[in-house]
Amino acid sequence: MTFSIVARCPRTGQLGVGALTARPAVGKLVAHVHAGAGAVATQATPNPFLAYDGLPLLSESRSPEDVLTELLARDPGREVRQVGMVDFEGRSYAFTGARARDWAGHHTGPGYAVQGNRLVGREALAAIVRSFEDSRELDLAERLVLAVEAGEEAGGDRHGARSATVTVVGDQPYPLWDVRVDDAEHPALELRRLHGVFREEVLPTIEQLPTRDDPMGEGARQSLR
């Protein structure tokens, strides 16, 4: 009921997930990102342990293919799962179970994996890939929003769309971007609007938060002057 993209930016090292689905709260169910580890999208019939167990293994420099092969081998529901994974080095891997609802499939490339199920056809994934590969000069959050928009414009979910998300982490544990549309008539449009609000009103605050190297943070530093 979903399409998603997991990706790493080769310029900044940022990791992120973009997704859209016909059900509410896709950000809650599908997107998982950890700095220094990777990004995972688990969908179709989601299994959050593919992310919760997989991300710590990625942080040990194990490849996404190795990690997913191990985790899926012990998942009795793997034939109805779909998952995409990218690690902090940009290695990617995806899996589509044999009983994921048609049309279902995935595509991997350098630094990304795109996957979808119950789509109108493979053209939705092709549009997402094309958008992502053609926007290398932009920051990762913008590229993911564009990818979500491209997937929906190409037809997306056969049952329409209801929620969308973009989550991006940099080199800190907390997200740099966390934009969620949990229930909307046109979630890709609302995602674009909220991305603009986040960029203008939220991102500047996040960029002034404490970091591991700067425990005070620029926000506190300015307040104490």
PDB file of C-alpha atoms in Angstrom:
ATOM      1  CA  MET A   1       0.000   0.000   0.000  1.00  0.00           C
ATOM      2  CA  THR A   2       3.097   2.148  -0.147  1.00  0.00           C
ATOM      3  CA  PHE A   3       6.044   3.434  -2.121  1.00  0.00           C
ATOM      4  CA  SER A   4       9.218   4.634  -0.486  1.00  0.00           C
ATOM      5  CA  ILE A   5      12.825   5.595  -1.073  1.00  0.00           C
ATOM      6  CA  VAL A   6      15.735   5.179   1.325  1.00  0.00           C
ATOM      7  CA  ALA A   7      18.826   7.181   0.433  1.00  0.00           C
ATOM      8  CA  ARG A   8      22.216   8.573   1.410  1.00  0.00           C
ATOM      9  CA  CYS A   9      23.603  11.876   0.130  1.00  0.00           C
ATOM     10  CA  PRO A  10      27.213  11.361  -1.040  1.00  0.00           C
ATOM     11  CA  ARG A  11      28.068  15.049  -0.491  1.00  0.00           C
ATOM     12  CA  THR A  12      26.862  15.404   3.105  1.00  0.00           C
ATOM     13  CA  GLY A  13      26.536  11.832   4.357  1.00  0.00           C
ATOM     14  CA  GLN A  14      22.934  12.533   5.349  1.00  0.00           C
ATOM     15  CA  LEU A  15      20.541   9.564   5.434  1.00  0.00           C
ATOM     16  CA  GLY A  16      16.820   9.689   4.810  1.00  0.00           C
ATOM     17  CA  VAL A  17      13.499   8.100   3.916  1.00  0.00           C
ATOM     18  CA  GLY A  18      10.652   9.464   1.813  1.00  0.00           C
ATOM     19  CA  ALA A  19       7.332   7.599   1.563  1.00  0.00           C
ATOM     20  CA  LEU A  20       3.663   7.872   0.613  1.00  0.00           C
ATOM     21  CA  THR A  21       0.757   5.504   1.236  1.00  0.00           C
ATOM     22  CA  ALA A  22      -3.033   5.142   1.079  1.00  0.00           C
ATOM     23  CA  ARG A  23      -3.266   4.673   4.861  1.00  0.00           C
ATOM     24  CA  PRO A  24      -2.646   7.136   7.720  1.00  0.00           C
ATOM     25  CA  ALA A  25       0.704   7.677   9.456  1.00  0.00           C
ATOM     26  CA  VAL A  26       3.199   6.294   6.966  1.00  0.00           C
ATOM     27  CA  GLY A  27       5.999   8.036   8.882  1.00  0.00           C
ATOM     28  CA  LYS A  28       5.190   6.041  12.004  1.00  0.00           C
ATOM     29  CA  LEU A  29       5.019   2.655  10.309  1.00  0.00           C
ATOM     30  CA  VAL A  30       7.528   2.766   7.464  1.00  0.00           C
ATOM     31  CA  ALA A  31      10.446   5.162   8.025  1.00  0.00           C
ATOM     32  CA  HIS A  32      13.436   4.391  10.259  1.00  0.00           C
ATOM     33  CA  VAL A  33      16.731   6.343  10.148  1.00  0.00           C
ATOM     34  CA  HIS A  34      19.750   6.313  12.473  1.00  0.00           C
ATOM     35  CA  ALA A  35      22.848   8.478  12.128  1.00  0.00           C
ATOM     36  CA  GLY A  36      25.989   6.410  11.663  1.00  0.00           C
ATOM     37  CA  ALA A  37      23.975   3.358  10.671  1.00  0.00           C
ATOM     38  CA  GLY A  38      21.532   3.743   7.789  1.00  0.00           C
ATOM     39  CA  ALA A  39      17.934   4.101   6.679  1.00  0.00           C
ATOM     40  CA  VAL A  40      15.231   1.449   6.398  1.00  0.00           C
ATOM     41  CA  ALA A  41      11.729   1.413   4.940  1.00  0.00           C
ATOM     42  CA  THR A  42       9.601  -1.586   5.946  1.00  0.00           C
ATOM     43  CA  GLN A  43       6.231  -1.915   4.232  1.00  0.00           C
ATOM     44  CA  ALA A  44       3.626  -4.149   2.503  1.00  0.00           C
ATOM     45  CA  THR A  45       2.997  -6.041   5.762  1.00  0.00           C
ATOM     46  CA  PRO A  46       5.571  -4.139   7.847  1.00  0.00           C
ATOM     47  CA  ASN A  47       7.966  -5.743  10.289  1.00  0.00           C
ATOM     48  CA  PRO A  48       9.575  -2.992  12.408  1.00  0.00           C
ATOM     49  CA  PHE A  49      12.210  -5.436  13.677  1.00  0.00           C
ATOM     50  CA  LEU A  50      13.796  -5.417  10.223  1.00  0.00           C
ATOM     51  CA  ALA A  51      14.717  -1.825  11.128  1.00  0.00           C
ATOM     52  CA  TYR A  52      15.191  -2.081  14.906  1.00  0.00           C
ATOM     53  CA  ASP A  53      17.398  -5.161  14.578  1.00  0.00           C
ATOM     54  CA  GLY A  54      18.925  -4.169  11.249  1.00  0.00           C
ATOM     55  CA  LEU A  55      20.160  -0.657  12.013  1.00  0.00           C
ATOM     56  CA  PRO A  56      22.517  -1.726  14.850  1.00  0.00           C
ATOM     57  CA  LEU A  57      23.994  -4.341  12.508  1.00  0.00           C
ATOM     58  CA  LEU A  58      24.532  -1.701   9.818  1.00  0.00           C
ATOM     59  CA  SER A  59      26.421   0.422  12.351  1.00  0.00           C
ATOM     60  CA  GLU A  60      28.900  -2.490  12.621  1.00  0.00           C
ATOM     61  CA  SER A  61      29.705  -2.027   8.893  1.00  0.00           C
ATOM     62  CA  ARG A  62      27.794  -5.106   7.785  1.00  0.00           C
ATOM     63  CA  SER A  63      26.288  -4.658   4.320  1.00  0.00           C
ATOM     64  CA  PRO A  64      22.538  -4.164   3.806  1.00  0.00           C
ATOM     65  CA  GLU A  65      22.380  -7.360   1.745  1.00  0.00           C
ATOM     66  CA  ASP A  66      24.054  -9.356   4.496  1.00  0.00           C
ATOM     67  CA  VAL A  67      21.853  -7.836   7.203  1.00  0.00           C
ATOM     68  CA  LEU A  68      18.555  -8.301   5.367  1.00  0.00           C
ATOM     69  CA  THR A  69      19.413 -11.822   4.251  1.00  0.00           C
ATOM     70  CA  GLU A  70      19.989 -12.790   7.880  1.00  0.00           C
ATOM     71  CA  LEU A  71      16.905 -11.056   9.275  1.00  0.00           C
ATOM     72  CA  LEU A  72      14.531 -12.259   6.559  1.00  0.00           C
ATOM     73  CA  ALA A  73      15.747 -15.846   6.905  1.00  0.00           C
ATOM     74  CA  ARG A  74      14.279 -15.924  10.410  1.00  0.00           C
ATOM     75  CA  ASP A  75      11.120 -13.944   9.576  1.00  0.00           C
ATOM     76  CA  PRO A  76       8.208 -16.377   9.009  1.00  0.00           C
ATOM     77  CA  GLY A  77       6.201 -13.598   7.317  1.00  0.00           C
ATOM     78  CA  ARG A  78       8.874 -12.639   4.782  1.00  0.00           C
ATOM     79  CA  GLU A  79       6.759 -13.471   1.716  1.00  0.00           C
ATOM     80  CA  VAL A  80       4.399 -10.574   2.506  1.00  0.00           C
ATOM     81  CA  ARG A  81       7.186  -8.150   3.467  1.00  0.00           C
ATOM     82  CA  GLN A  82       8.854  -5.430   1.471  1.00  0.00           C
ATOM     83  CA  VAL A  83      11.917  -3.595   2.694  1.00  0.00           C
ATOM     84  CA  GLY A  84      14.562  -1.207   1.406  1.00  0.00           C
ATOM     85  CA  MET A  85      17.832  -0.481   3.193  1.00  0.00           C
ATOM     86  CA  VAL A  86      20.823   1.816   2.677  1.00  0.00           C
ATOM     87  CA  ASP A  87      23.822   2.115   4.986  1.00  0.00           C
ATOM     88  CA  PHE A  88      26.106   4.993   5.993  1.00  0.00           C
ATOM     89  CA  GLU A  89      28.511   4.055   3.193  1.00  0.00           C
ATOM     90  CA  GLY A  90      25.787   4.250   0.526  1.00  0.00           C
ATOM     91  CA  ARG A  91      25.413   0.503  -0.032  1.00  0.00           C
ATOM     92  CA  SER A  92      21.804  -0.476  -0.751  1.00  0.00           C
ATOM     93  CA  TYR A  93      19.610  -3.555  -0.900  1.00  0.00           C
ATOM     94  CA  ALA A  94      15.874  -4.249  -1.212  1.00  0.00           C
ATOM     95  CA  PHE A  95      13.523  -7.214  -0.959  1.00  0.00           C
ATOM     96  CA  THR A  96       9.986  -7.816  -2.212  1.00  0.00           C
ATOM     97  CA  GLY A  97       8.201 -10.914  -0.939  1.00  0.00           C
ATOM     98  CA  ALA A  98       6.523 -13.195  -3.451  1.00  0.00           C
ATOM     99  CA  ARG A  99       3.095 -12.473  -1.960  1.00  0.00           C
ATOM    100  CA  ALA A 100       3.331  -8.661  -1.777  1.00  0.00           C
ATOM    101  CA  ARG A 101       0.292  -7.192  -3.545  1.00  0.00           C
ATOM    102  CA  ASP A 102       0.651  -6.378  -7.248  1.00  0.00           C
ATOM    103  CA  TRP A 103       2.105  -4.353  -8.677  1.00  0.00           C
ATOM    104  CA  ALA A 104       5.080  -4.785  -6.386  1.00  0.00           C
ATOM    105  CA  GLY A 105       8.807  -4.424  -6.989  1.00  0.00           C
ATOM    106  CA  HIS A 106      11.962  -2.529  -6.155  1.00  0.00           C
ATOM    107  CA  HIS A 107      14.994  -0.884  -7.721  1.00  0.00           C
ATOM    108  CA  THR A 108      18.398  -0.204  -6.182  1.00  0.00           C
ATOM    109  CA  GLY A 109      21.176   2.145  -7.248  1.00  0.00           C
ATOM    110  CA  PRO A 110      24.248   3.840  -5.779  1.00  0.00           C
ATOM    111  CA  GLY A 111      23.149   5.292  -2.469  1.00  0.00           C
ATOM    112  CA  TYR A 112      19.427   4.477  -2.695  1.00  0.00           C
ATOM    113  CA  ALA A 113      16.707   1.836  -2.848  1.00  0.00           C
ATOM    114  CA  VAL A 114      13.153   2.413  -4.108  1.00  0.00           C
ATOM    115  CA  GLN A 115      10.299   0.005  -3.419  1.00  0.00           C
ATOM    116  CA  GLY A 116       6.544  -0.103  -3.838  1.00  0.00           C
ATOM    117  CA  ASN A 117       3.566  -2.440  -3.601  1.00  0.00           C
ATOM    118  CA  ARG A 118      -0.046  -2.298  -4.744  1.00  0.00           C
ATOM    119  CA  LEU A 119       0.997   0.309  -7.314  1.00  0.00           C
ATOM    120  CA  VAL A 120      -0.566   1.078 -10.683  1.00  0.00           C
ATOM    121  CA  GLY A 121       2.610  -0.311 -12.279  1.00  0.00           C
ATOM    122  CA  ARG A 122       6.376  -0.135 -12.458  1.00  0.00           C
ATOM    123  CA  GLU A 123       6.192   3.385 -13.934  1.00  0.00           C
ATOM    124  CA  ALA A 124       5.772   4.847 -10.431  1.00  0.00           C
ATOM    125  CA  LEU A 125       9.140   3.441  -9.331  1.00  0.00           C
ATOM    126  CA  ALA A 126      10.742   4.569 -12.595  1.00  0.00           C
ATOM    127  CA  ALA A 127       9.522   8.121 -11.966  1.00  0.00           C
ATOM    128  CA  ILE A 128      10.913   8.122  -8.415  1.00  0.00           C
ATOM    129  CA  VAL A 129      14.302   6.855  -9.612  1.00  0.00           C
ATOM    130  CA  ARG A 130      14.424   9.405 -12.424  1.00  0.00           C
ATOM    131  CA  SER A 131      13.564  12.276 -10.075  1.00  0.00           C
ATOM    132  CA  PHE A 132      16.161  11.236  -7.515  1.00  0.00           C
ATOM    133  CA  GLU A 133      18.963  10.694 -10.016  1.00  0.00           C
ATOM    134  CA  ASP A 134      18.238  13.978 -11.802  1.00  0.00           C
ATOM    135  CA  SER A 135      18.396  16.114  -8.629  1.00  0.00           C
ATOM    136  CA  ARG A 136      21.888  15.356  -7.325  1.00  0.00           C
ATOM    137  CA  GLU A 137      22.738  19.037  -6.840  1.00  0.00           C
ATOM    138  CA  LEU A 138      19.937  19.536  -4.270  1.00  0.00           C
ATOM    139  CA  ASP A 139      19.951  18.702  -0.566  1.00  0.00           C
ATOM    140  CA  LEU A 140      18.626  15.307   0.459  1.00  0.00           C
ATOM    141  CA  ALA A 141      15.347  16.483   2.010  1.00  0.00           C
ATOM    142  CA  GLU A 142      14.394  18.344  -1.180  1.00  0.00           C
ATOM    143  CA  ARG A 143      15.337  15.340  -3.319  1.00  0.00           C
ATOM    144  CA  LEU A 144      13.099  13.078  -1.220  1.00  0.00           C
ATOM    145  CA  VAL A 145      10.140  15.463  -1.448  1.00  0.00           C
ATOM    146  CA  LEU A 146      10.594  15.602  -5.221  1.00  0.00           C
ATOM    147  CA  ALA A 147      10.753  11.799  -5.357  1.00  0.00           C
ATOM    148  CA  VAL A 148       7.488  11.472  -3.424  1.00  0.00           C
ATOM    149  CA  GLU A 149       5.832  14.010  -5.721  1.00  0.00           C
ATOM    150  CA  ALA A 150       7.112  12.161  -8.807  1.00  0.00           C
ATOM    151  CA  GLY A 151       5.802   8.829  -7.557  1.00  0.00           C
ATOM    152  CA  GLU A 152       2.346  10.210  -6.892  1.00  0.00           C
ATOM    153  CA  GLU A 153       2.214  12.033 -10.238  1.00  0.00           C
ATOM    154  CA  ALA A 154       3.057   8.756 -11.996  1.00  0.00           C
ATOM    155  CA  GLY A 155       0.031   7.065 -10.460  1.00  0.00           C
ATOM    156  CA  GLY A 156       1.387   5.849  -7.140  1.00  0.00           C
ATOM    157  CA  ASP A 157      -0.871   3.689  -4.999  1.00  0.00           C
ATOM    158  CA  ARG A 158      -3.847   2.097  -6.779  1.00  0.00           C
ATOM    159  CA  HIS A 159      -6.047   3.190  -3.870  1.00  0.00           C
ATOM    160  CA  GLY A 160      -4.972   6.820  -3.826  1.00  0.00           C
ATOM    161  CA  ALA A 161      -2.867   8.532  -1.181  1.00  0.00           C
ATOM    162  CA  ARG A 162      -3.476   9.585   2.410  1.00  0.00           C
ATOM    163  CA  SER A 163      -0.165  10.141   4.203  1.00  0.00           C
ATOM    164  CA  ALA A 164       3.442  11.038   3.374  1.00  0.00           C
ATOM    165  CA  THR A 165       6.734  11.561   5.167  1.00  0.00           C
ATOM    166  CA  VAL A 166      10.320  12.728   4.766  1.00  0.00           C
ATOM    167  CA  THR A 167      12.874  12.060   7.514  1.00  0.00           C
ATOM    168  CA  VAL A 168      16.563  12.975   7.281  1.00  0.00           C
ATOM    169  CA  VAL A 169      19.400  12.672   9.794  1.00  0.00           C
ATOM    170  CA  GLY A 170      22.827  14.259   9.624  1.00  0.00           C
ATOM    171  CA  ASP A 171      25.697  13.513  11.990  1.00  0.00           C
ATOM    172  CA  GLN A 172      23.614  13.871  15.188  1.00  0.00           C
ATOM    173  CA  PRO A 173      21.207  11.348  16.762  1.00  0.00           C
ATOM    174  CA  TYR A 174      18.192  13.640  16.363  1.00  0.00           C
ATOM    175  CA  PRO A 175      16.576  14.239  12.948  1.00  0.00           C
ATOM    176  CA  LEU A 176      17.569  17.204  10.851  1.00  0.00           C
ATOM    177  CA  TRP A 177      14.247  16.942   9.002  1.00  0.00           C
ATOM    178  CA  ASP A 178      11.100  15.143  10.224  1.00  0.00           C
ATOM    179  CA  VAL A 179       8.146  16.225   8.100  1.00  0.00           C
ATOM    180  CA  ARG A 180       5.003  14.104   8.424  1.00  0.00           C
ATOM    181  CA  VAL A 181       1.569  14.275   6.863  1.00  0.00           C
ATOM    182  CA  ASP A 182      -0.447  11.712   8.804  1.00  0.00           C
ATOM    183  CA  ASP A 183      -3.866  12.164   7.158  1.00  0.00           C
ATOM    184  CA  ALA A 184      -4.628  14.451   4.218  1.00  0.00           C
ATOM    185  CA  GLU A 185      -6.619  14.440   1.002  1.00  0.00           C
ATOM    186  CA  HIS A 186      -3.516  15.405  -0.991  1.00  0.00           C
ATOM    187  CA  PRO A 187      -0.547  14.308   1.132  1.00  0.00           C
ATOM    188  CA  ALA A 188       2.188  15.067  -1.405  1.00  0.00           C
ATOM    189  CA  LEU A 189       0.942  18.650  -1.723  1.00  0.00           C
ATOM    190  CA  GLU A 190       0.761  18.982   2.046  1.00  0.00           C
ATOM    191  CA  LEU A 191       4.247  17.483   2.368  1.00  0.00           C
ATOM    192  CA  ARG A 192       5.565  20.174   0.027  1.00  0.00           C
ATOM    193  CA  ARG A 193       3.839  22.908   2.060  1.00  0.00           C
ATOM    194  CA  LEU A 194       5.135  21.592   5.379  1.00  0.00           C
ATOM    195  CA  HIS A 195       8.626  21.167   3.939  1.00  0.00           C
ATOM    196  CA  GLY A 196       8.615  24.916   3.286  1.00  0.00           C
ATOM    197  CA  VAL A 197       7.347  25.681   6.805  1.00  0.00           C
ATOM    198  CA  PHE A 198       9.951  23.376   8.320  1.00  0.00           C
ATOM    199  CA  ARG A 199      12.743  24.942   6.271  1.00  0.00           C
ATOM    200  CA  GLU A 200      11.826  28.484   7.333  1.00  0.00           C
ATOM    201  CA  GLU A 201      10.721  28.002  10.934  1.00  0.00           C
ATOM    202  CA  VAL A 202      12.071  24.707  12.326  1.00  0.00           C
ATOM    203  CA  LEU A 203      15.371  23.938  10.602  1.00  0.00           C
ATOM    204  CA  PRO A 204      17.100  27.110  11.899  1.00  0.00           C
ATOM    205  CA  THR A 205      16.317  26.017  15.475  1.00  0.00           C
ATOM    206  CA  ILE A 206      17.549  22.470  14.861  1.00  0.00           C
ATOM    207  CA  GLU A 207      20.790  23.805  13.409  1.00  0.00           C
ATOM    208  CA  GLN A 208      21.381  25.705  16.692  1.00  0.00           C
ATOM    209  CA  LEU A 209      20.816  22.725  19.004  1.00  0.00           C
ATOM    210  CA  PRO A 210      23.644  21.195  21.033  1.00  0.00           C
ATOM    211  CA  THR A 211      25.801  18.648  19.210  1.00  0.00           C
ATOM    212  CA  ARG A 212      28.254  16.043  20.480  1.00  0.00           C
ATOM    213  CA  ASP A 213      31.110  18.453  19.682  1.00  0.00           C
ATOM    214  CA  ASP A 214      29.280  21.555  20.960  1.00  0.00           C
ATOM    215  CA  PRO A 215      27.285  20.627  24.091  1.00  0.00           C
ATOM    216  CA  MET A 216      26.077  24.202  24.600  1.00  0.00           C
ATOM    217  CA  GLY A 217      24.728  24.770  21.108  1.00  0.00           C
ATOM    218  CA  GLU A 218      24.519  28.049  19.243  1.00  0.00           C
ATOM    219  CA  GLY A 219      20.971  28.696  20.474  1.00  0.00           C
ATOM    220  CA  ALA A 220      22.012  28.682  24.118  1.00  0.00           C
ATOM    221  CA  ARG A 221      25.180  30.626  23.310  1.00  0.00           C
ATOM    222  CA  GLN A 222      23.164  33.439  21.762  1.00  0.00           C
ATOM    223  CA  SER A 223      20.664  33.442  24.646  1.00  0.00           C
ATOM    224  CA  LEU A 224      23.457  33.835  27.189  1.00  0.00           C
ATOM    225  CA  ARG A 225      25.090  36.827  25.508  1.00  0.00           C
TER     226      ARG A 225
END
